[in-house]
Coordinates of C-alpha atoms and ligand atoms in Angstrom, one line a residue:
M1 CA 3.2 1.2 0.9
R2 CA 2.7 -2.3 -0.5
I3 CA -0.4 -3.5 -2.4
L4 CA -1.6 -7.0 -3.1
L5 CA -3.4 -7.0 -6.5
A6 CA -5.6 -10.1 -7.0
E7 CA -7.0 -9.9 -10.5
D8 CA -7.1 -12.7 -13.1
E9 CA -7.8 -10.6 -16.2
T10 CA -4.2 -10.3 -17.5
A11 CA -4.5 -7.0 -19.4
L12 CA -6.4 -5.3 -16.5
A13 CA -3.9 -6.6 -13.9
A14 CA -1.0 -5.4 -16.0
Q15 CA -2.6 -2.0 -16.4
L16 CA -3.4 -1.7 -12.7
A17 CA 0.0 -2.9 -11.6
A18 CA 1.7 -0.3 -13.9
A19 CA -0.4 2.5 -12.6
L20 CA 0.1 1.5 -9.0
G21 CA 3.9 1.3 -9.6
D22 CA 3.9 4.7 -11.1
A23 CA 2.0 6.0 -8.1
G24 CA 4.9 4.9 -5.8
Y25 CA 3.4 1.6 -4.5
A26 CA 5.2 -1.7 -4.3
V27 CA 2.8 -4.2 -6.0
E28 CA 2.5 -7.9 -5.8
C29 CA 0.1 -9.6 -8.2
A30 CA -1.9 -12.8 -7.7
E31 CA -3.7 -14.3 -10.7
D32 CA -5.9 -16.7 -8.7
G33 CA -7.6 -17.0 -5.4
E34 CA -5.2 -19.6 -3.9
R35 CA -2.2 -17.4 -4.6
A36 CA -3.9 -14.3 -3.2
D37 CA -4.8 -16.2 -0.1
E38 CA -1.3 -17.5 0.4
L39 CA 0.1 -14.0 0.1
A40 CA -2.5 -12.3 2.2
Q41 CA -2.1 -14.8 5.1
T42 CA 1.7 -14.8 5.1
E43 CA 2.8 -11.4 4.0
S44 CA 2.2 -7.8 5.0
F45 CA 0.3 -5.4 2.8
D46 CA -1.1 -1.9 3.3
A47 CA -4.1 -2.5 1.1
I48 CA -5.6 -5.3 -1.1
V49 CA -7.3 -4.8 -4.4
L50 CA -9.5 -7.9 -4.8
D51 CA -11.5 -9.0 -7.8
L52 CA -14.4 -11.1 -6.7
G53 CA -14.5 -13.3 -9.7
L54 CA -11.2 -15.2 -9.3
P55 CA -10.3 -18.8 -10.4
K56 CA -9.6 -21.5 -7.8
L57 CA -11.0 -19.5 -4.8
D58 CA -13.5 -16.7 -5.3
G59 CA -12.9 -13.3 -3.9
L60 CA -15.9 -13.2 -1.5
S61 CA -14.8 -16.5 0.2
L62 CA -11.3 -15.1 0.5
L63 CA -12.5 -11.9 2.0
R64 CA -14.7 -13.6 4.6
A65 CA -11.8 -16.0 5.5
W66 CA -9.4 -13.2 5.9
R67 CA -11.7 -11.2 8.2
E68 CA -12.4 -14.3 10.2
A69 CA -8.6 -14.9 10.5
G70 CA -8.2 -11.3 11.8
V71 CA -6.5 -9.9 8.6
S72 CA -7.6 -6.2 9.0
T73 CA -5.8 -4.9 5.8
P74 CA -8.1 -2.5 3.9
V75 CA -9.7 -4.2 0.9
L76 CA -11.0 -2.5 -2.2
V77 CA -13.3 -5.0 -4.0
L78 CA -13.6 -5.1 -7.8
T79 CA -17.0 -6.3 -9.0
A80 CA -18.5 -7.3 -12.3
R81 CA -20.5 -4.6 -14.2
G82 CA -23.8 -3.8 -12.7
S83 CA -23.7 -6.7 -10.2
W84 CA -25.3 -4.9 -7.2
H85 CA -25.6 -8.1 -5.2
E86 CA -21.8 -8.6 -5.5
K87 CA -21.3 -5.1 -4.0
V88 CA -23.7 -5.8 -1.1
Q89 CA -22.0 -9.2 -0.4
G90 CA -18.6 -7.6 -0.7
I91 CA -19.4 -4.9 1.8
D92 CA -21.1 -7.4 4.1
G93 CA -18.0 -9.7 3.7
G94 CA -15.7 -7.0 5.1
A95 CA -14.7 -4.9 2.1
D96 CA -13.8 -1.3 2.8
D97 CA -14.8 0.0 -0.6
Y98 CA -15.8 -1.4 -4.0
M99 CA -15.5 -0.4 -7.7
A100 CA -17.7 -1.8 -10.4
K101 CA -16.0 -2.7 -13.8
P102 CA -15.3 -0.9 -16.0
F103 CA -13.7 1.8 -14.0
R104 CA -11.1 4.5 -14.5
I105 CA -7.7 3.7 -13.1
E106 CA -7.5 7.2 -11.6
E107 CA -10.6 6.4 -9.5
V108 CA -9.1 3.2 -8.2
L109 CA -5.9 5.1 -7.2
A110 CA -8.0 7.8 -5.5
R111 CA -10.0 5.3 -3.5
L112 CA -6.9 3.4 -2.5
R113 CA -5.2 6.6 -1.2
A114 CA -8.3 7.3 0.9
L115 CA -8.4 3.7 2.3
I116 CA -4.7 3.8 3.2
R117 CA -5.1 7.3 4.7
R118 CA -8.1 6.2 6.8
S119 CA -6.4 3.0 8.0
S120 CA -3.4 5.0 9.2
G121 CA -5.6 7.5 11.0
Q122 CA -4.8 10.5 8.7
I123 CA -7.4 12.9 7.7
A124 CA -5.6 15.4 5.4
A125 CA -4.8 14.3 1.9
E126 CA -1.3 15.7 2.2
L127 CA 0.9 14.2 4.9
R128 CA 3.1 16.5 6.9
C129 CA 5.9 15.9 9.4
G130 CA 7.7 19.0 10.5
A131 CA 9.1 20.7 7.4
V132 CA 8.5 17.7 5.2
T133 CA 5.3 17.3 3.2
L134 CA 4.3 14.3 1.1
D135 CA 1.5 14.4 -1.5
P136 CA 0.4 10.8 -2.2
K137 CA -1.7 11.8 -5.2
A138 CA 1.3 13.3 -7.1
A139 CA 3.9 11.2 -5.3
R140 CA 5.6 14.5 -4.5
V141 CA 7.8 15.5 -1.5
A142 CA 8.9 18.9 -0.4
V143 CA 10.9 20.4 2.4
D144 CA 9.6 23.9 3.5
G145 CA 7.7 23.9 0.3
A146 CA 10.7 23.3 -1.9
P147 CA 10.4 20.1 -4.0
V148 CA 12.8 17.2 -3.3
K149 CA 13.6 14.5 -5.9
L150 CA 13.5 11.0 -4.4
T151 CA 14.1 7.6 -6.0
S152 CA 11.2 5.2 -5.9
H153 CA 12.6 3.2 -3.0
E154 CA 13.4 6.4 -1.0
Y155 CA 9.8 7.5 -1.7
R156 CA 8.4 4.2 -0.4
V157 CA 10.4 4.4 2.8
L158 CA 9.4 7.9 3.4
A159 CA 5.7 7.3 2.6
Y160 CA 5.6 4.4 5.0
L161 CA 7.2 6.4 7.8
M162 CA 4.9 9.3 7.2
H163 CA 1.8 7.2 7.2
H164 CA 2.9 5.9 10.6
R165 CA 4.1 9.2 12.0
G166 CA 4.8 9.1 15.7
Q167 CA 5.2 5.3 15.7
I168 CA 8.5 3.4 15.8
V169 CA 8.8 1.4 12.6
S170 CA 11.3 -1.5 12.6
Q171 CA 13.8 -2.2 9.8
S172 CA 12.1 -5.5 9.0
E173 CA 8.7 -3.8 8.8
L174 CA 10.1 -1.2 6.4
I175 CA 11.6 -3.9 4.2
E176 CA 8.3 -5.8 4.1
H177 CA 6.5 -2.8 2.8
I178 CA 8.9 -1.3 0.3
Y179 CA 9.6 -4.3 -1.9
A180 CA 7.1 -5.9 -4.2
Q181 CA 8.5 -9.4 -3.8
S182 CA 10.2 -11.1 -0.9
F183 CA 13.2 -12.2 -3.0
D184 CA 14.1 -8.5 -3.7
R185 CA 14.7 -7.9 0.0
E186 CA 18.1 -7.1 1.4
S187 CA 18.2 -6.0 5.0
N188 CA 21.1 -3.6 4.9
T189 CA 19.5 -1.4 2.2
V190 CA 17.1 0.3 4.6
E191 CA 20.0 2.0 6.3
V192 CA 21.2 3.3 3.0
F193 CA 17.8 4.7 2.1
I194 CA 17.5 6.3 5.5
A195 CA 20.9 7.9 5.2
R196 CA 20.0 9.3 1.7
L197 CA 16.6 10.6 3.0
R198 CA 18.3 12.4 5.8
R199 CA 20.7 14.0 3.4
K200 CA 17.8 15.2 1.2
L201 CA 15.3 16.1 4.0
G202 CA 17.5 17.2 6.9
T203 CA 19.3 15.1 9.5
A204 CA 16.6 15.6 12.1
S205 CA 13.8 14.5 9.8
I206 CA 14.1 10.8 10.7
E207 CA 14.9 9.7 14.2
T208 CA 16.7 6.5 15.0
V209 CA 15.3 4.7 18.0
R210 CA 18.2 2.6 19.1
G211 CA 17.6 -1.2 18.8
M212 CA 14.0 -0.6 17.6
G213 CA 13.9 1.2 14.4
Y214 CA 13.0 4.6 13.0
R215 CA 10.4 7.3 13.7
M216 CA 9.2 10.5 12.1
G217 CA 7.3 13.0 14.3
S218 CA 7.8 11.9 17.9
T219 CA 4.4 13.1 18.9
S220 CA 1.3 12.2 16.9
Ligands
CA301 CA1 -12.2 -11.9 -12.7

């Protein structure tokens, strides 16, 4: 799952980016509103963390513009301390959740997990597909209850497929959601990750839909 982090406070942005990376997300950072807008309008993200007080273009204008343009990505808004009107405006502007500064990083992570879960139609905190279970909180994967060790990219591929269980996910969609930045992307790597995942999780765990992509759990 890929997150856009729009935050201009350098120390906070670095801290959040590190925590999100540790939690298994691919993170792309924007330090001002213009950059955030460019990324949100041209690239694909599973969630956006948006500080409302951004230079160049403020977060609230961005949020309204995105919603008007049909960008439906879940947005977690970060507001200044005690600014209740910012919260109200954020929610009215199309935010899915908000956090007031200062906050605990753990809470941001928990709220993001919930947003991503809801946007992919999942109710349970732990994702399950046949014998495979994935716990987004601990970034842990198991087959029949036995823990399986995955690299960070293998984990990202699996998490994306499991958040979209029953759906066909194309190779290009997977590539978009597992790399933080577009220049990291190489198309043939997905096949390598899928092959490794099948070795670790069982050959039948991931289905190839010829000419279209991959699928986990053929019935949702
Ligand atoms: Ca700010």
